[in-house]
Each structure stands twice: as C-alpha cells, then as structure tokens.
PDB file of C-alpha atoms in Angstrom:
ATOM      1  CA  UNK Y 108      76.058 129.983 175.969  1.00 57.00           C
ATOM      2  CA  UNK Y 109      75.551 131.869 172.744  1.00 65.00           C
ATOM      3  CA  UNK Y 110      72.363 133.445 172.746  1.00 70.00           C
ATOM      4  CA  UNK Y 111      72.346 135.853 169.002  1.00 68.00           C
ATOM      5  CA  UNK Y 112      70.133 132.983 167.737  1.00 63.00           C
ATOM      6  CA  UNK Y 113      68.040 131.816 170.553  1.00 67.00           C
ATOM      7  CA  UNK Y 114      64.891 133.702 169.440  1.00 66.00           C
ATOM      8  CA  UNK Y 115      65.361 133.376 165.301  1.00 63.00           C
ATOM      9  CA  UNK Y 116      62.597 131.580 163.948  1.00 63.00           C
ATOM     10  CA  UNK Y 117      64.226 129.034 161.877  1.00 61.00           C
ATOM     11  CA  UNK Y 118      60.867 128.246 159.876  1.00 65.00           C
ATOM     12  CA  UNK Y 119      60.516 131.437 158.510  1.00 61.00           C
ATOM     13  CA  UNK Y 120      59.803 131.666 154.941  1.00 61.00           C
ATOM     14  CA  UNK Y 121      62.794 133.934 154.110  1.00 71.00           C
ATOM     15  CA  UNK Y 122      65.444 131.702 156.389  1.00 68.00           C
ATOM     16  CA  UNK Y 123      64.291 128.742 155.236  1.00 75.00           C
ATOM     17  CA  UNK Y 124      64.482 129.875 151.733  1.00 80.00           C
ATOM     18  CA  UNK Y 125      68.584 131.097 152.276  1.00 79.00           C
ATOM     19  CA  UNK Y 126      69.180 127.977 154.060  1.00 78.00           C
ATOM     20  CA  UNK Y 127      67.908 125.653 151.015  1.00 83.00           C
ATOM     21  CA  UNK Y 128      69.460 127.798 148.550  1.00 88.00           C
ATOM     22  CA  UNK Y 129      72.912 127.633 150.674  1.00 89.00           C
ATOM     23  CA  UNK Y 130      72.529 123.846 150.898  1.00 90.00           C
ATOM     24  CA  UNK Y 131      71.248 123.384 147.073  1.00 89.00           C
ATOM     25  CA  UNK Y 132      74.653 125.649 146.040  1.00 91.00           C
ATOM     26  CA  UNK Y 133      76.943 123.836 148.338  1.00 89.00           C
ATOM     27  CA  UNK Y 134      75.731 120.375 146.651  1.00 87.00           C
ATOM     28  CA  UNK Y 135      76.753 121.460 143.648  1.00 87.00           C
ATOM     29  CA  UNK Y 136      80.063 122.730 144.438  1.00 86.00           C
ATOM     30  CA  UNK Y 137      80.557 119.672 145.933  1.00 86.00           C
ATOM     31  CA  UNK Y 138      79.354 117.552 142.931  1.00 83.00           C
ATOM     32  CA  UNK Y 139      81.469 119.935 140.425  1.00 79.00           C
ATOM     33  CA  UNK Y 140      84.723 119.175 142.571  1.00 83.00           C
ATOM     34  CA  UNK Y 141      84.113 115.775 142.405  1.00 77.00           C
ATOM     35  CA  UNK Y 142      83.342 115.848 138.427  1.00 79.00           C
ATOM     36  CA  UNK Y 143      86.896 118.151 138.316  1.00 79.00           C
ATOM     37  CA  UNK Y 144      89.120 115.808 140.232  1.00 81.00           C
ATOM     38  CA  UNK Y 145      87.402 112.630 138.184  1.00 79.00           C
ATOM     39  CA  UNK Y 146      88.610 114.111 134.993  1.00 86.00           C
ATOM     40  CA  UNK Y 147      92.181 114.728 136.438  1.00 84.00           C
ATOM     41  CA  UNK Y 148      93.033 111.023 136.295  1.00 86.00           C
ATOM     42  CA  UNK Y 149      93.092 108.677 133.507  1.00 86.00           C
ATOM     43  CA  UNK Y 150      91.022 105.940 135.640  1.00 85.00           C
ATOM     44  CA  UNK Y 151      88.149 108.245 136.108  1.00 87.00           C
ATOM     45  CA  UNK Y 152      88.043 110.471 133.239  1.00 89.00           C
ATOM     46  CA  UNK Y 153      84.832 110.453 131.420  1.00 88.00           C
ATOM     47  CA  UNK Y 154      85.458 113.259 128.808  1.00 89.00           C
ATOM     48  CA  UNK Y 155      87.629 112.201 125.712  1.00 91.00           C
ATOM     49  CA  UNK Y 156      90.110 115.086 125.734  1.00 90.00           C
ATOM     50  CA  UNK Y 157      90.819 114.738 129.434  1.00 92.00           C
ATOM     51  CA  UNK Y 158      91.477 111.176 128.536  1.00 92.00           C
ATOM     52  CA  UNK Y 159      93.926 112.044 125.798  1.00 92.00           C
ATOM     53  CA  UNK Y 160      95.654 114.454 127.700  1.00 90.00           C
ATOM     54  CA  UNK Y 161      96.275 112.011 130.715  1.00 90.00           C
ATOM     55  CA  UNK Y 162      97.664 109.404 128.122  1.00 90.00           C
ATOM     56  CA  UNK Y 163      99.499 111.924 126.657  1.00 87.00           C
ATOM     57  CA  UNK Y 164     101.619 112.252 130.137  1.00 86.00           C
ATOM     58  CA  UNK Y 165     102.671 109.023 129.897  1.00 83.00           C
ATOM     59  CA  UNK Y 166     103.652 109.438 125.557  1.00 80.00           C
ATOM     60  CA  UNK Y 167     100.758 107.742 124.561  1.00 88.00           C
ATOM     61  CA  UNK Y 168      99.342 108.671 121.346  1.00 88.00           C
ATOM     62  CA  UNK Y 169      95.721 107.042 120.810  1.00 92.00           C
ATOM     63  CA  UNK Y 170      95.555 105.344 117.508  1.00 92.00           C
ATOM     64  CA  UNK Y 171      93.285 106.986 114.503  1.00 94.00           C
ATOM     65  CA  UNK Y 172      91.545 105.690 111.544  1.00 96.00           C
ATOM     66  CA  UNK Y 173      93.002 103.143 109.635  1.00 97.00           C
ATOM     67  CA  UNK Y 174      92.304 102.561 105.789  1.00 98.00           C
ATOM     68  CA  UNK Y 175      91.034  99.417 104.529  1.00 98.00           C
ATOM     69  CA  UNK Y 176      93.645  97.397 102.194  1.00 98.00           C
ATOM     70  CA  UNK Y 177      93.315  94.805  99.592  1.00 98.00           C
ATOM     71  CA  UNK Y 178      95.805  92.707  97.012  1.00 98.00           C
ATOM     72  CA  UNK Y 179      94.196  92.851  93.883  1.00 98.00           C
ATOM     73  CA  UNK Y 180      95.370  90.761  90.424  1.00 97.00           C
ATOM     74  CA  UNK Y 181      94.788  92.787  87.320  1.00 95.00           C
ATOM     75  CA  UNK Y 182      94.636  90.373  84.005  1.00 93.00           C
ATOM     76  CA  UNK Y 183      94.634  91.399  80.679  1.00 90.00           C
ATOM     77  CA  UNK Y 184      94.616  88.908  77.706  1.00 82.00           C
ATOM     78  CA  UNK Y 185      93.215  90.934  74.838  1.00 70.00           C
ATOM     79  CA  UNK Y 186      96.522  91.582  72.447  1.00 71.00           C
ATOM     80  CA  UNK Y 187      94.989  94.157  70.660  1.00 68.00           C
ATOM     81  CA  UNK Y 188      95.733  96.537  73.570  1.00 74.00           C
ATOM     82  CA  UNK Y 189      99.472  96.203  72.940  1.00 74.00           C
ATOM     83  CA  UNK Y 190     100.481  95.487  76.084  1.00 81.00           C
ATOM     84  CA  UNK Y 191     104.004  96.469  76.355  1.00 79.00           C
ATOM     85  CA  UNK Y 192     106.885  95.063  79.093  1.00 79.00           C
ATOM     86  CA  UNK Y 193     107.003  98.181  81.999  1.00 82.00           C
ATOM     87  CA  UNK Y 194     104.029  99.108  81.200  1.00 88.00           C
ATOM     88  CA  UNK Y 195     102.775 100.708  84.724  1.00 91.00           C
ATOM     89  CA  UNK Y 196      99.668 100.896  86.350  1.00 94.00           C
ATOM     90  CA  UNK Y 197     100.171 104.514  87.919  1.00 94.00           C
ATOM     91  CA  UNK Y 198      99.684 106.042  91.159  1.00 95.00           C
ATOM     92  CA  UNK Y 199      96.037 106.634  92.537  1.00 95.00           C
ATOM     93  CA  UNK Y 200      94.418 104.052  89.752  1.00 95.00           C
ATOM     94  CA  UNK Y 201      90.808 103.768  91.404  1.00 96.00           C
ATOM     95  CA  UNK Y 202      88.470 100.974  92.000  1.00 97.00           C
ATOM     96  CA  UNK Y 203      84.788 100.967  93.343  1.00 97.00           C
ATOM     97  CA  UNK Y 204      84.704  98.400  95.864  1.00 97.00           C
ATOM     98  CA  UNK Y 205      80.964  96.880  96.663  1.00 96.00           C
ATOM     99  CA  UNK Y 206      79.916  95.603 100.053  1.00 94.00           C
ATOM    100  CA  UNK Y 207      77.562  93.081 100.543  1.00 92.00           C
ATOM    101  CA  UNK Y 208      75.438  95.728 101.701  1.00 91.00           C
ATOM    102  CA  UNK Y 209      75.765  97.800  98.671  1.00 93.00           C
ATOM    103  CA  UNK Y 210      77.233 100.278  99.615  1.00 96.00           C
ATOM    104  CA  UNK Y 211      80.260 101.699  97.582  1.00 97.00           C
ATOM    105  CA  UNK Y 212      83.679 102.529  98.421  1.00 98.00           C
ATOM    106  CA  UNK Y 213      86.571 104.100  96.563  1.00 98.00           C
ATOM    107  CA  UNK Y 214      90.233 102.250  96.496  1.00 98.00           C
ATOM    108  CA  UNK Y 215      93.325 103.364  95.075  1.00 97.00           C
ATOM    109  CA  UNK Y 216      96.523 102.516  94.401  1.00 97.00           C
ATOM    110  CA  UNK Y 217      99.312 104.383  96.197  1.00 95.00           C
ATOM    111  CA  UNK Y 218     102.281 103.041  94.350  1.00 95.00           C
ATOM    112  CA  UNK Y 219     103.060 102.280  90.521  1.00 95.00           C
ATOM    113  CA  UNK Y 220     102.854  98.504  89.579  1.00 95.00           C
ATOM    114  CA  UNK Y 221     104.398  96.911  86.369  1.00 94.00           C
ATOM    115  CA  UNK Y 222     102.456  94.672  84.403  1.00 92.00           C
ATOM    116  CA  UNK Y 223     104.060  90.898  83.420  1.00 91.00           C
ATOM    117  CA  UNK Y 224     103.717  88.639  81.024  1.00 89.00           C
ATOM    118  CA  UNK Y 225     102.557  84.805  81.916  1.00 87.00           C
ATOM    119  CA  UNK Y 226     104.309  83.467  78.477  1.00 82.00           C
ATOM    120  CA  UNK Y 227     102.560  79.984  79.526  1.00 83.00           C
ATOM    121  CA  UNK Y 228      98.841  81.272  78.901  1.00 81.00           C
ATOM    122  CA  UNK Y 229      99.771  84.464  77.009  1.00 84.00           C
ATOM    123  CA  UNK Y 230      97.842  87.541  79.291  1.00 87.00           C
ATOM    124  CA  UNK Y 231      99.694  90.055  81.198  1.00 90.00           C
ATOM    125  CA  UNK Y 232      99.262  90.723  84.843  1.00 93.00           C
ATOM    126  CA  UNK Y 233      99.622  93.188  87.285  1.00 94.00           C
ATOM    127  CA  UNK Y 234      99.536  92.304  91.409  1.00 96.00           C
ATOM    128  CA  UNK Y 235      98.655  95.360  93.261  1.00 97.00           C
ATOM    129  CA  UNK Y 236      97.800  96.600  96.704  1.00 98.00           C
ATOM    130  CA  UNK Y 237      94.804  99.186  96.991  1.00 98.00           C
ATOM    131  CA  UNK Y 238      93.850 101.454 100.080  1.00 98.00           C
ATOM    132  CA  UNK Y 239      90.334 102.927 100.805  1.00 98.00           C
ATOM    133  CA  UNK Y 240      89.538 106.448 100.697  1.00 97.00           C
ATOM    134  CA  UNK Y 241      90.018 109.786  99.183  1.00 97.00           C
ATOM    135  CA  UNK Y 242      92.613 112.450  99.311  1.00 97.00           C
ATOM    136  CA  UNK Y 243      92.370 115.762 100.961  1.00 97.00           C
ATOM    137  CA  UNK Y 244      94.731 118.929 100.816  1.00 97.00           C
ATOM    138  CA  UNK Y 245      94.955 121.933 103.282  1.00 97.00           C
ATOM    139  CA  UNK Y 246      97.265 124.882 103.704  1.00 97.00           C
ATOM    140  CA  UNK Y 247      98.514 126.709 106.531  1.00 97.00           C
ATOM    141  CA  UNK Y 248     100.633 129.606 107.405  1.00 97.00           C
ATOM    142  CA  UNK Y 249     102.610 130.081 110.420  1.00 97.00           C
ATOM    143  CA  UNK Y 250     102.223 133.742 112.129  1.00 95.00           C
ATOM    144  CA  UNK Y 251     104.756 135.892 113.311  1.00 94.00           C
ATOM    145  CA  UNK Y 252     104.037 135.477 117.317  1.00 93.00           C
ATOM    146  CA  UNK Y 253     103.450 131.392 116.802  1.00 92.00           C
ATOM    147  CA  UNK Y 254      99.920 131.382 118.362  1.00 91.00           C
ATOM    148  CA  UNK Y 255      98.354 129.546 115.555  1.00 90.00           C
ATOM    149  CA  UNK Y 256      97.800 125.836 115.699  1.00 92.00           C
ATOM    150  CA  UNK Y 257      97.487 123.740 112.957  1.00 97.00           C
ATOM    151  CA  UNK Y 258      94.267 121.474 112.762  1.00 97.00           C
ATOM    152  CA  UNK Y 259      93.274 118.879 110.249  1.00 97.00           C
ATOM    153  CA  UNK Y 260      89.677 119.524 109.095  1.00 95.00           C
ATOM    154  CA  UNK Y 261      88.493 115.970 108.830  1.00 94.00           C
ATOM    155  CA  UNK Y 262      88.312 113.423 111.752  1.00 89.00           C
ATOM    156  CA  UNK Y 263      89.025 109.968 109.583  1.00 95.00           C
ATOM    157  CA  UNK Y 264      92.545 110.797 108.711  1.00 96.00           C
ATOM    158  CA  UNK Y 265      95.016 107.388 108.008  1.00 97.00           C
ATOM    159  CA  UNK Y 266      98.119 109.349 109.343  1.00 94.00           C
ATOM    160  CA  UNK Y 267     100.098 106.467 107.773  1.00 95.00           C
ATOM    161  CA  UNK Y 268      99.002 108.373 104.484  1.00 96.00           C
ATOM    162  CA  UNK Y 269      99.672 111.820 105.447  1.00 96.00           C
ATOM    163  CA  UNK Y 270     102.611 114.121 103.973  1.00 97.00           C
ATOM    164  CA  UNK Y 271     103.834 117.375 104.748  1.00 98.00           C
ATOM    165  CA  UNK Y 272     105.817 120.224 102.987  1.00 98.00           C
ATOM    166  CA  UNK Y 273     106.784 123.241 104.268  1.00 98.00           C
ATOM    167  CA  UNK Y 274     107.712 126.402 101.568  1.00 98.00           C
ATOM    168  CA  UNK Y 275     110.102 128.821 102.451  1.00 97.00           C
ATOM    169  CA  UNK Y 276     106.605 131.444 101.732  1.00 96.00           C
ATOM    170  CA  UNK Y 277     103.601 131.822  99.351  1.00 94.00           C
ATOM    171  CA  UNK Y 278     106.302 132.567  96.614  1.00 95.00           C
ATOM    172  CA  UNK Y 279     108.633 129.422  96.360  1.00 96.00           C
ATOM    173  CA  UNK Y 280     107.083 126.520  94.333  1.00 94.00           C
ATOM    174  CA  UNK Y 281     109.483 123.777  95.863  1.00 96.00           C
ATOM    175  CA  UNK Y 282     109.608 123.035  99.693  1.00 97.00           C
ATOM    176  CA  UNK Y 283     110.913 120.477 101.880  1.00 97.00           C
ATOM    177  CA  UNK Y 284     109.365 117.630 103.534  1.00 97.00           C
ATOM    178  CA  UNK Y 285     109.197 116.879 107.183  1.00 97.00           C
ATOM    179  CA  UNK Y 286     108.461 113.295 108.143  1.00 94.00           C
ATOM    180  CA  UNK Y 287     107.181 112.189 111.161  1.00 93.00           C
ATOM    181  CA  UNK Y 288     108.950 111.785 114.693  1.00 87.00           C
ATOM    182  CA  UNK Y 289     109.867 108.148 115.395  1.00 77.00           C
ATOM    183  CA  UNK Y 290     112.154 108.205 118.240  1.00 73.00           C
ATOM    184  CA  UNK Y 291     114.488 110.144 120.026  1.00 69.00           C
ATOM    185  CA  UNK Y 292     117.209 109.606 117.866  1.00 72.00           C
ATOM    186  CA  UNK Y 293     115.293 111.685 115.277  1.00 73.00           C
ATOM    187  CA  UNK Y 294     115.683 114.734 116.996  1.00 85.00           C
ATOM    188  CA  UNK Y 295     118.107 117.132 116.197  1.00 87.00           C
ATOM    189  CA  UNK Y 296     117.904 121.413 115.804  1.00 91.00           C
ATOM    190  CA  UNK Y 297     118.114 120.854 111.980  1.00 92.00           C
ATOM    191  CA  UNK Y 298     115.750 117.527 111.378  1.00 93.00           C
ATOM    192  CA  UNK Y 299     112.552 118.578 109.699  1.00 95.00           C
ATOM    193  CA  UNK Y 300     110.063 116.480 111.745  1.00 94.00           C
ATOM    194  CA  UNK Y 301     106.794 116.951 112.581  1.00 95.00           C
ATOM    195  CA  UNK Y 302     104.393 116.002 115.636  1.00 93.00           C
ATOM    196  CA  UNK Y 303     100.697 114.580 115.409  1.00 93.00           C
ATOM    197  CA  UNK Y 304      98.591 114.484 118.242  1.00 93.00           C
ATOM    198  CA  UNK Y 305      94.460 114.339 118.780  1.00 93.00           C
ATOM    199  CA  UNK Y 306      93.550 117.714 120.336  1.00 91.00           C
ATOM    200  CA  UNK Y 307      91.154 118.713 123.003  1.00 87.00           C
ATOM    201  CA  UNK Y 308      88.379 119.205 119.937  1.00 89.00           C
ATOM    202  CA  UNK Y 309      88.864 115.778 118.559  1.00 89.00           C
ATOM    203  CA  UNK Y 310      90.775 117.002 115.783  1.00 93.00           C
ATOM    204  CA  UNK Y 311      94.471 115.749 114.685  1.00 95.00           C
ATOM    205  CA  UNK Y 312      96.554 118.542 115.359  1.00 96.00           C
ATOM    206  CA  UNK Y 313     100.265 118.743 113.611  1.00 96.00           C
ATOM    207  CA  UNK Y 314     102.853 120.770 115.246  1.00 95.00           C
ATOM    208  CA  UNK Y 315     106.872 121.390 114.953  1.00 95.00           C
ATOM    209  CA  UNK Y 316     109.778 121.725 117.186  1.00 92.00           C
ATOM    210  CA  UNK Y 317     111.397 124.892 118.773  1.00 91.00           C
ATOM    211  CA  UNK Y 318     114.834 124.838 117.151  1.00 92.00           C
ATOM    212  CA  UNK Y 319     116.336 122.201 119.685  1.00 90.00           C
ATOM    213  CA  UNK Y 320     114.615 119.040 119.558  1.00 87.00           C
ATOM    214  CA  UNK Y 321     113.678 119.679 115.274  1.00 92.00           C
ATOM    215  CA  UNK Y 322     113.894 122.166 112.930  1.00 94.00           C
ATOM    216  CA  UNK Y 323     111.677 125.378 113.853  1.00 95.00           C
ATOM    217  CA  UNK Y 324     109.199 126.775 111.444  1.00 96.00           C
ATOM    218  CA  UNK Y 325     109.807 130.372 110.576  1.00 96.00           C
ATOM    219  CA  UNK Y 326     107.062 133.282 110.120  1.00 96.00           C
ATOM    220  CA  UNK Y 327     105.453 132.927 106.688  1.00 96.00           C
ATOM    221  CA  UNK Y 328     106.398 129.803 105.870  1.00 97.00           C
ATOM    222  CA  UNK Y 329     103.663 127.952 104.088  1.00 98.00           C
ATOM    223  CA  UNK Y 330     102.636 124.336 104.845  1.00 98.00           C
ATOM    224  CA  UNK Y 331     100.835 122.222 103.028  1.00 98.00           C
ATOM    225  CA  UNK Y 332      99.401 118.571 103.958  1.00 98.00           C
ATOM    226  CA  UNK Y 333      98.189 116.222 101.861  1.00 98.00           C
ATOM    227  CA  UNK Y 334      96.269 112.947 103.834  1.00 97.00           C
ATOM    228  CA  UNK Y 335      93.927 110.231 103.138  1.00 97.00           C
ATOM    229  CA  UNK Y 336      90.307 110.621 104.455  1.00 97.00           C
ATOM    230  CA  UNK Y 337      88.933 107.272 104.869  1.00 97.00           C
ATOM    231  CA  UNK Y 338      85.892 105.006 106.289  1.00 97.00           C
ATOM    232  CA  UNK Y 339      87.675 103.001 108.824  1.00 96.00           C
ATOM    233  CA  UNK Y 340      86.312  99.500 109.305  1.00 96.00           C
ATOM    234  CA  UNK Y 341      83.289  99.808 107.240  1.00 96.00           C
ATOM    235  CA  UNK Y 342      85.400  99.309 104.360  1.00 97.00           C
ATOM    236  CA  UNK Y 343      86.588  95.765 105.418  1.00 97.00           C
ATOM    237  CA  UNK Y 344      85.442  92.265 103.952  1.00 97.00           C
ATOM    238  CA  UNK Y 345      85.004  93.442 100.546  1.00 97.00           C
ATOM    239  CA  UNK Y 346      85.225  91.018  97.305  1.00 96.00           C
ATOM    240  CA  UNK Y 347      83.685  92.768  94.432  1.00 97.00           C
ATOM    241  CA  UNK Y 348      85.898  95.388  92.655  1.00 97.00           C
ATOM    242  CA  UNK Y 349      85.790  97.279  89.658  1.00 96.00           C
ATOM    243  CA  UNK Y 350      87.952  99.372  87.598  1.00 95.00           C
ATOM    244  CA  UNK Y 351      86.983 103.327  87.600  1.00 93.00           C
ATOM    245  CA  UNK Y 352      89.433 105.011  85.482  1.00 89.00           C
ATOM    246  CA  UNK Y 353      91.493 104.405  82.625  1.00 89.00           C
ATOM    247  CA  UNK Y 354      94.757 102.832  83.285  1.00 88.00           C
ATOM    248  CA  UNK Y 355      97.868 104.133  80.376  1.00 79.00           C
ATOM    249  CA  UNK Y 356      95.134 105.846  78.548  1.00 80.00           C
ATOM    250  CA  UNK Y 357      94.443 102.552  76.684  1.00 81.00           C
ATOM    251  CA  UNK Y 358      93.015  99.964  79.250  1.00 87.00           C
ATOM    252  CA  UNK Y 359      89.423 100.598  80.312  1.00 87.00           C
ATOM    253  CA  UNK Y 360      87.139  97.840  82.797  1.00 88.00           C
ATOM    254  CA  UNK Y 361      85.747  96.027  79.638  1.00 87.00           C
ATOM    255  CA  UNK Y 362      89.539  94.976  78.715  1.00 88.00           C
ATOM    256  CA  UNK Y 363      90.887  93.443  82.181  1.00 92.00           C
ATOM    257  CA  UNK Y 364      89.649  90.704  84.587  1.00 93.00           C
ATOM    258  CA  UNK Y 365      90.146  91.563  88.468  1.00 96.00           C
ATOM    259  CA  UNK Y 366      90.826  88.658  90.746  1.00 96.00           C
ATOM    260  CA  UNK Y 367      90.756  89.283  94.777  1.00 97.00           C
ATOM    261  CA  UNK Y 368      94.085  87.708  95.731  1.00 97.00           C
ATOM    262  CA  UNK Y 369      92.948  89.433  99.735  1.00 97.00           C
ATOM    263  CA  UNK Y 370      89.818  90.724 100.074  1.00 97.00           C
ATOM    264  CA  UNK Y 371      89.587  94.040 101.797  1.00 98.00           C
ATOM    265  CA  UNK Y 372      90.927  94.369 105.536  1.00 97.00           C
ATOM    266  CA  UNK Y 373      92.833  96.174 108.268  1.00 96.00           C
ATOM    267  CA  UNK Y 374      90.601  99.234 108.089  1.00 97.00           C
ATOM    268  CA  UNK Y 375      89.729 100.601 111.834  1.00 96.00           C
ATOM    269  CA  UNK Y 376      88.050 103.417 113.799  1.00 95.00           C
ATOM    270  CA  UNK Y 377      89.782 105.463 115.938  1.00 94.00           C
ATOM    271  CA  UNK Y 378      90.894 104.213 119.544  1.00 95.00           C
ATOM    272  CA  UNK Y 379      88.028 104.134 122.129  1.00 94.00           C
ATOM    273  CA  UNK Y 380      88.326 105.586 125.335  1.00 94.00           C
ATOM    274  CA  UNK Y 381      88.188 102.285 127.115  1.00 94.00           C
ATOM    275  CA  UNK Y 382      91.450 101.018 125.156  1.00 94.00           C
ATOM    276  CA  UNK Y 383      93.336 103.949 125.849  1.00 94.00           C
ATOM    277  CA  UNK Y 384      92.910 103.686 129.352  1.00 91.00           C
ATOM    278  CA  UNK Y 385      93.717  99.953 129.276  1.00 91.00           C
ATOM    279  CA  UNK Y 386      96.945 100.514 126.754  1.00 90.00           C
ATOM    280  CA  UNK Y 387      98.719 103.858 128.093  1.00 89.00           C
ATOM    281  CA  UNK Y 388     100.180 102.785 131.444  1.00 83.00           C
ATOM    282  CA  UNK Y 389     101.010  99.559 130.007  1.00 82.00           C
ATOM    283  CA  UNK Y 390     102.686 101.330 126.702  1.00 78.00           C
ATOM    284  CA  UNK Y 391     104.692 103.794 129.525  1.00 66.00           C
ATOM    285  CA  UNK Y 392     106.005 100.291 131.272  1.00 61.00           C
ATOM    286  CA  UNK Y 393     106.884  98.402 128.121  1.00 58.00           C
ATOM    287  CA  UNK Y 394     108.348 101.665 126.432  1.00 60.00           C
ATOM    288  CA  UNK Y 395     109.576 100.003 123.228  1.00 58.00           C
ATOM    289  CA  UNK Y 396     111.676  97.349 125.231  1.00 58.00           C
ATOM    290  CA  UNK Y 397     110.998  93.608 124.208  1.00 56.00           C
ATOM    291  CA  UNK Y 398     110.397  92.510 127.974  1.00 52.00           C
TER     292      UNK Y 398
END
C-alpha cells in the first residue's frame, strides 16, 4: 500500500482550504464546459447570436422587423384646387396615424399614385398604400485589407425597403445598384448582389461577394445604404390617418377626405429565439421545394 499520505492530517486548515478551492474550481469548469457545449447546438443554445449562428449553418436567416401597411382612399371634391388628369401623389407623402392609445406613427407612400375622376359623383380620388417608418441613410467605405464590416446602426430595419448603391469612390456621383440575393440562379462573378445576416451583436450586417459567387468590391468603393426604420407590430390596427405634408404643392389636409380601405396591418417584430429553433430545421428540410 502507498504510505506517503498515511500521516497527513486532512483536517488541517491549509490542506482543507486547498481541497475546497480545487473542488470549487472543478465545479465551475464543469458548469462552464456544460454551458459552452449547450451553446454549440441549436436546440440547447440560449444566447441569441449562437442561435442565429447555428441557424445559418442550415441556410436559415431569421426574419427581421416588418413595417405596418395600410390602404387609403384620398378624395378631393373641391373644384377650386384645379385638379387635372394625371395629378400625382408623390413618393414619400407622409401621414400621421394615431392609435387608440393616443400614440402617433408616421406612414408614408413609397410609390407614386395618380388621381382619377369619379364622373358620376364629381370628385377626384386615389387609392394608395402607405407604410410605417422613417428613412435612414448610412455610408461605408471599403478598406484596402477587407477587414471592415458593414453594420446598420438601427435594429428595427425592414429589409424589404432597403437599397444599396455602390460608387467607385467618393468623387463619383452615379453609382451601381446592388440587389439582394434571392437564389443560386442569381450568382455570377459580375452580378451586383449583396447578402444580409443578423450579426453577433444583433445588428443587420451587409456583406458582398468575393468575385466568384458575386461581384467583389474594390478598395475605396463607397457603399450608400437607405432603409426604413419601423416600429413593427406596434403600428398595427390603426384607422385614424391625417395628411402631414402638401400634395402637389396645392393640396393640404383641409382639402381632402381620407377613407381607410384597409387598417394598418402586417407589422411585425424580429423573430424570437424559439421561433428560430422551430423553423430553421424545417426550412432546411424543405429547401424551397413544394413538397
């Protein structure tokens, strides 16, 4: 038998403290290893950036915020305004929408709409669609070593209303529009497309190709991004709208009547962790197939 420790007093304070410290450290190493292992799997991960990362392994990108939409009919019966055939409601005409709780949101047109004449009742009207949110713009520069990453400052981005224009450098005033990737058929070394992902910090990241799958940026390229910042689902179910700015420089809020065809709807928030867990594997299994 080993006699080395036969005379040790294991109840001595110093040795007992060392044993306690060793047990304490070992316990925390086990807990840390358990947590780290859990974060490696989609089913057990708790931190959002790990959940998003594991979902990306199966080509699933969590959905982000979506802006509320509404359909309105603008009616004008005042003949003194001299409305003519072809008079337009321009893009970015803004409306204030007030919820039942007294909270106001800004809705705006993202297209042009043309007035039509109702000859039987003698008034002009236009059926328009408005979306909730405010525009934001950011600019980035591609560095020489391709070490920079392009994160949007705002979290509440509706990526359906996002445009990316790339300029050769800061002296150019005309750029090339890049479009979001849709499927593998869009790929090509000279195709101007961009990719989106939710980054580890929760921000929306824009990134570009490497010259094989899509067009590669070159140093000093200027990337200008315009996007819609929205309040998501908070702006749903609103029926009270009023005009915020002039239409065609002669039509103000007192001159029009607004009928709500469809109350605000379809606003949504960023996909939850549990939803990502549920949908990611099923999306991978389906892979855009009908069956």
